[in-house]
PDB file of C-alpha atoms in Angstrom:
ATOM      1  CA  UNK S   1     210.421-161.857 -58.492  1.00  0.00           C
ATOM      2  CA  UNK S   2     211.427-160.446 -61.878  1.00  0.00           C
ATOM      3  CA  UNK S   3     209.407-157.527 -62.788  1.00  0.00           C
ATOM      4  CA  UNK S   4     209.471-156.768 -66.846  1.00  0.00           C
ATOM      5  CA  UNK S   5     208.257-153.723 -68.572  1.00  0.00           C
ATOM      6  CA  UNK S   6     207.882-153.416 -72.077  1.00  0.00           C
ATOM      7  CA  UNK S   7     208.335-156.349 -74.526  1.00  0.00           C
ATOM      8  CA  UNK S   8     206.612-154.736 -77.846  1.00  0.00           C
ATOM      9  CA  UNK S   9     207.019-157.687 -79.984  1.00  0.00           C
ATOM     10  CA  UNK S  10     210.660-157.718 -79.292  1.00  0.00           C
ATOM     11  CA  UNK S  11     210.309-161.774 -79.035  1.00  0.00           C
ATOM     12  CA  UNK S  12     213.982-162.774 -79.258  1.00  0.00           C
ATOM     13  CA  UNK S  13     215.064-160.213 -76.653  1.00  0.00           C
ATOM     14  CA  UNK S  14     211.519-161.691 -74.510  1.00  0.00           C
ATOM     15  CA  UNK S  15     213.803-165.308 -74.868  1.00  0.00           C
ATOM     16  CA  UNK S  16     217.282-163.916 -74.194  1.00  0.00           C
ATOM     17  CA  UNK S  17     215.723-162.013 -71.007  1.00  0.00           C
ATOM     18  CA  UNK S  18     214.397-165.090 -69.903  1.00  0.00           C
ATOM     19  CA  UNK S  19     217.349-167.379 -70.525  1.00  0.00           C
ATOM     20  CA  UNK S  20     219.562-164.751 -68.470  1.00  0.00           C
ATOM     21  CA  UNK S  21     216.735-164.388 -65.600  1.00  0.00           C
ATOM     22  CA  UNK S  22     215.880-167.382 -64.945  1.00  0.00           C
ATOM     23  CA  UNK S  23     213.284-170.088 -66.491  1.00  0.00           C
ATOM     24  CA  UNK S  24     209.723-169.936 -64.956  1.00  0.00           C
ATOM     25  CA  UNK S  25     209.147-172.224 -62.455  1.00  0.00           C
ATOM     26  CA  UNK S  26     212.189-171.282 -60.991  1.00  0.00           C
ATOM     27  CA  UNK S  27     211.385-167.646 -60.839  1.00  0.00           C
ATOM     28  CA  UNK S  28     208.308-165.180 -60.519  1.00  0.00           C
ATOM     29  CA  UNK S  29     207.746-163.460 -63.072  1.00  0.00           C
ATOM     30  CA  UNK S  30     205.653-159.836 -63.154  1.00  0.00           C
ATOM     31  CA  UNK S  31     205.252-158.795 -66.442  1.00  0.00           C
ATOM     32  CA  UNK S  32     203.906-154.673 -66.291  1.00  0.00           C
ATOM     33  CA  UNK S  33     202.417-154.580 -69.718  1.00  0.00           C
ATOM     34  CA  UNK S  34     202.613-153.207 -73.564  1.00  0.00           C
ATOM     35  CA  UNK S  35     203.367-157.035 -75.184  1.00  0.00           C
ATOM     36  CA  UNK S  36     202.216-155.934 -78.175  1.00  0.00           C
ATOM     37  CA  UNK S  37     203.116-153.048 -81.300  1.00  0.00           C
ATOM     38  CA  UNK S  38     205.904-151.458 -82.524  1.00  0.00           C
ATOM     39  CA  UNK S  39     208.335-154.484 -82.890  1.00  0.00           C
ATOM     40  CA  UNK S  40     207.104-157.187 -85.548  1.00  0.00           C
ATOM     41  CA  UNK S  41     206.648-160.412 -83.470  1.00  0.00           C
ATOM     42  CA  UNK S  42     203.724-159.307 -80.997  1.00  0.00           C
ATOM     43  CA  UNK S  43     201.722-162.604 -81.658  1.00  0.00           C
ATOM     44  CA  UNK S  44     204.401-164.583 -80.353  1.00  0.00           C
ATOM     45  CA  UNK S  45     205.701-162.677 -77.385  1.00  0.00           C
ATOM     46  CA  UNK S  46     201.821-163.119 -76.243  1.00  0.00           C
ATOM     47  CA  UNK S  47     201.501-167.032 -76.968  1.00  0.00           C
ATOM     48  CA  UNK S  48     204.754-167.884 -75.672  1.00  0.00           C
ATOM     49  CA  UNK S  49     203.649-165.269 -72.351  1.00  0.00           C
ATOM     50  CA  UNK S  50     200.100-166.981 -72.518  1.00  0.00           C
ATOM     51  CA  UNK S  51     201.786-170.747 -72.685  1.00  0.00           C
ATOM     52  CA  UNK S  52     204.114-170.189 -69.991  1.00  0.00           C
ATOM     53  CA  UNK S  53     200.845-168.858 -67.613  1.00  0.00           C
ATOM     54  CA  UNK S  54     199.243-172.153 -68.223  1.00  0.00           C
ATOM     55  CA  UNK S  55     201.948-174.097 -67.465  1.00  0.00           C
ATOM     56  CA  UNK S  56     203.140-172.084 -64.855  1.00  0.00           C
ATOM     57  CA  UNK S  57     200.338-170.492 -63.262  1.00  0.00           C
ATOM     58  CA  UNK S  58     201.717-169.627 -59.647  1.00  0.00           C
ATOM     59  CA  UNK S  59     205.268-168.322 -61.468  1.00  0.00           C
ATOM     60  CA  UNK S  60     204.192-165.890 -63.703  1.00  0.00           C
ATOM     61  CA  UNK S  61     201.626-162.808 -63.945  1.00  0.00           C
ATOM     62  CA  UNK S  62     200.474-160.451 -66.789  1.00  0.00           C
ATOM     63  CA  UNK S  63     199.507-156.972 -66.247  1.00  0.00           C
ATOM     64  CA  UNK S  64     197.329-155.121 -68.880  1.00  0.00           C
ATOM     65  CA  UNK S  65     199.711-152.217 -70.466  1.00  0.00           C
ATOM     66  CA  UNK S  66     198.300-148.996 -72.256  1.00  0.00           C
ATOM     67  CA  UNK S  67     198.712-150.942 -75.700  1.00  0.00           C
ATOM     68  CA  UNK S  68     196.478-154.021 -74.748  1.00  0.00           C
ATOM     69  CA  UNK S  69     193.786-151.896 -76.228  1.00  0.00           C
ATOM     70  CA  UNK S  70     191.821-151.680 -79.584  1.00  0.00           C
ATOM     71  CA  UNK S  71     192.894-148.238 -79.911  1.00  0.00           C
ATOM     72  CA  UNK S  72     196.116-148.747 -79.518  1.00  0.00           C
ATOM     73  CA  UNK S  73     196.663-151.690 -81.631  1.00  0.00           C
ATOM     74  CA  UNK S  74     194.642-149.841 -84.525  1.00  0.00           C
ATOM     75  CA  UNK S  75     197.410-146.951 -84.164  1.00  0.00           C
ATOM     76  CA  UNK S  76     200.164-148.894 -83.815  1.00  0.00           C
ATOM     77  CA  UNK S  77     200.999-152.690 -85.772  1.00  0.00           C
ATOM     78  CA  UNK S  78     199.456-155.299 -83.609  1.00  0.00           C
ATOM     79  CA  UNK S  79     196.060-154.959 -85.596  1.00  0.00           C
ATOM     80  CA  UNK S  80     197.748-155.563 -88.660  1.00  0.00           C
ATOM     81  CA  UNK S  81     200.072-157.875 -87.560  1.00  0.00           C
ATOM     82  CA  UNK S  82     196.991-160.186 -86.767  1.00  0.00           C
ATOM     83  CA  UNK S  83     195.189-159.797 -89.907  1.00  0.00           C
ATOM     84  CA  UNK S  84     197.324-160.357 -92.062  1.00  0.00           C
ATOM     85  CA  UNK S  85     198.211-163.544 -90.426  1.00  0.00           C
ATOM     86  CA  UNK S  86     195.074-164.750 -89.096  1.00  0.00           C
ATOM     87  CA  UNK S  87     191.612-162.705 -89.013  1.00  0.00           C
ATOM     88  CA  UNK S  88     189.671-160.774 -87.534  1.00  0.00           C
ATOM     89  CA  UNK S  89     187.969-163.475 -85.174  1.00  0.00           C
ATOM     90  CA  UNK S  90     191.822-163.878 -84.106  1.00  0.00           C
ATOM     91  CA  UNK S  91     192.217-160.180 -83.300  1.00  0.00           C
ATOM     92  CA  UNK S  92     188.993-159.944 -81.275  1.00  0.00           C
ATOM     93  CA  UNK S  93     190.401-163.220 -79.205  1.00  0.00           C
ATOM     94  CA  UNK S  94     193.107-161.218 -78.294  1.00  0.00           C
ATOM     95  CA  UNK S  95     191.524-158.202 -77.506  1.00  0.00           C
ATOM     96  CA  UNK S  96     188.988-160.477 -74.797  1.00  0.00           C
ATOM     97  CA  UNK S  97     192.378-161.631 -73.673  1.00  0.00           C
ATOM     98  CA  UNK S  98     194.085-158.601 -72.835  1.00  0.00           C
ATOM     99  CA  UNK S  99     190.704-156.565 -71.459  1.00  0.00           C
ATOM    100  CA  UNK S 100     190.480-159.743 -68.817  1.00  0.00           C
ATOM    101  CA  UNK S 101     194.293-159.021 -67.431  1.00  0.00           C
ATOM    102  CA  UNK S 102     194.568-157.670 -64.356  1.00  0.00           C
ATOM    103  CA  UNK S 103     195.041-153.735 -64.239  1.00  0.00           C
ATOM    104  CA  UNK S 104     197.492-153.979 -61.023  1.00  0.00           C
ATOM    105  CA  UNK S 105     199.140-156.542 -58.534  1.00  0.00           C
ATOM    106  CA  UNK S 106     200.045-155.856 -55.279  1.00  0.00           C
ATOM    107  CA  UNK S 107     203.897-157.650 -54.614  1.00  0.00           C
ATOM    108  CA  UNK S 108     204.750-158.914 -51.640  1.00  0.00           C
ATOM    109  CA  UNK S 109     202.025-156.968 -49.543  1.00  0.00           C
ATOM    110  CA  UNK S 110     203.897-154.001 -49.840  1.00  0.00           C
ATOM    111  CA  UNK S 111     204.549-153.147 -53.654  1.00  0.00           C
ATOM    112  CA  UNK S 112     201.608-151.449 -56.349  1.00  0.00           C
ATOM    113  CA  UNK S 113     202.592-152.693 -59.680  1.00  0.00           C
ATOM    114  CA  UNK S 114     200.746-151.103 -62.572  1.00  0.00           C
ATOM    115  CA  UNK S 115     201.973-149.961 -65.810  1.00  0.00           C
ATOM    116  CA  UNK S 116     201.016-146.469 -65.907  1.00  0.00           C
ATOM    117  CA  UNK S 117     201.184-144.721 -62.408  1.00  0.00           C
ATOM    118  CA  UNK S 118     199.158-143.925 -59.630  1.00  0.00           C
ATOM    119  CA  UNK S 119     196.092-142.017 -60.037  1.00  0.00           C
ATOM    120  CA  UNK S 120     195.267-138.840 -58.082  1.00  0.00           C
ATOM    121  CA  UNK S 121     191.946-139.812 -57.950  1.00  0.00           C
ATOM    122  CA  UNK S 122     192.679-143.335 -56.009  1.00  0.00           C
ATOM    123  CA  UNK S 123     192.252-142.683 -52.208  1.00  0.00           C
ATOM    124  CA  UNK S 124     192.513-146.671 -51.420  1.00  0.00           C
ATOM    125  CA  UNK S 125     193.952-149.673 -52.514  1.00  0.00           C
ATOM    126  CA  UNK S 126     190.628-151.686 -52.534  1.00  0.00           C
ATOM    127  CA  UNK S 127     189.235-149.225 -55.004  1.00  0.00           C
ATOM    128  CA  UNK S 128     191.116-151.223 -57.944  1.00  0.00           C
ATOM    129  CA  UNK S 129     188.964-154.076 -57.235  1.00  0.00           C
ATOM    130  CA  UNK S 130     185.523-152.147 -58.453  1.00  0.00           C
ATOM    131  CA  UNK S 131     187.063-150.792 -62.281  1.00  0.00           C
ATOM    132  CA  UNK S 132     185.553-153.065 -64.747  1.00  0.00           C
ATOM    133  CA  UNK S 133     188.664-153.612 -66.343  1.00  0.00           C
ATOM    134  CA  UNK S 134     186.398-155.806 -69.215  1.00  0.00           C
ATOM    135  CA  UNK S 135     186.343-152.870 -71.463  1.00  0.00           C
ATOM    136  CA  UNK S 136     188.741-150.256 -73.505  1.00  0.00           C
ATOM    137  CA  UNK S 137     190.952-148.495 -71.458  1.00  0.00           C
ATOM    138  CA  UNK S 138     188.902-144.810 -70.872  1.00  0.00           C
ATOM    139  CA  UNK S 139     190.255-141.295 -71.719  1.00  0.00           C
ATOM    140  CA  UNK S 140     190.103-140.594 -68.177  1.00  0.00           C
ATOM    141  CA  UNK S 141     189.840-141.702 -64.267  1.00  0.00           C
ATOM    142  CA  UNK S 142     191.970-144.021 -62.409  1.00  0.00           C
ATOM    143  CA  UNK S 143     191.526-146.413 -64.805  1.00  0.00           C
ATOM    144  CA  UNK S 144     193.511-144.726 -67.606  1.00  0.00           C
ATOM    145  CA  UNK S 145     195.911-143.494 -64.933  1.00  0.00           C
ATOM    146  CA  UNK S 146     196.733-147.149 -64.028  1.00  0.00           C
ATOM    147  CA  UNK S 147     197.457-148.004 -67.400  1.00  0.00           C
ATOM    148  CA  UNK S 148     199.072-143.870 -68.777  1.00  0.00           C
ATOM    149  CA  UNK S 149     200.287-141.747 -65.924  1.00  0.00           C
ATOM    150  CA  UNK S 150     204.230-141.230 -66.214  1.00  0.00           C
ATOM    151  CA  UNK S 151     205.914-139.884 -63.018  1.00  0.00           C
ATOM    152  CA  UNK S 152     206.303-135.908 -64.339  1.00  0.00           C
ATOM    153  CA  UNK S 153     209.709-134.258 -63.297  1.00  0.00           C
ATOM    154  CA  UNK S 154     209.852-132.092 -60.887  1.00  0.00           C
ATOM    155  CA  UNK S 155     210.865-128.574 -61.874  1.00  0.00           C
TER     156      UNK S 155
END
């Protein structure tokens, strides 16, 4: 499996990463998150990511990342991106999209993948299953841990 962090509308380097990796179908793909904002080609990293899922549905998984979010993409460029390419109907699409991807994946029965970190607050596995993950990402709880917490250095 190749496991990818970050894209942030960096489409062309999405394509070179993939013509060095390995096409899907050939490979498993895990991506961890944050397709969207700060580079200037977010729509397209998601429709080529979202076209590749339906043709390759057993090859390739999406994660949700902290900047699948409607605040997030109102700080950042994705909103605008979409508006002032398409509309608002567009943008709302998107964000039904990205609240309906999975939060976390479990890898080979013994790896958590998530984009954010582990949450103090999770005592088991199974308790991913029962966060409505249909919603914005909360300022708090596991939820938001899944999607912010950063490993902090130990000092």
């Amino acid at each position: 499996i190749c496991v990818v962090g970050d894209i942030h509308g960096q489409y062309y380097d999405l394509l070179n990463m993939i013509s060095k990796a390995g096409e899907p179908g050939t490979l498993n793909y895990l991506f961890l998150g944050d397709y969207v904002d700060r580079g200037i080609l977010g729509i397209e990293v998601c429709l080529l990511l979202f076209a590749i899922k339906l043709s390759q549905p057993k090859n390739l998984a999406m994660l949700r990342g902290n900047h699948e979010s409607r605040n997030m993409t109102e700080a950042f460029t994705f909103r605008i991106e979409v508006l002032d390419r398409y509309d608002a109907e567009v943008y709302d699409l998107f964000m039904e999209a990205f609240d309906a991807m999975p939060i976390s994946a479990l890898v080979a029965k013994k790896y958590l993948a998530m984009h954010g970190g582990i949450s103090p607050d999770l005592n088991k596995i199974e308790e991913i299953n029962q966060i409505d993950r249909f919603a914005e990402i909360p300022l708090d709880g596991v939820f938001c841990d899944l999607m912010w917490a950063d490993p902090l250095d130990d000092e």
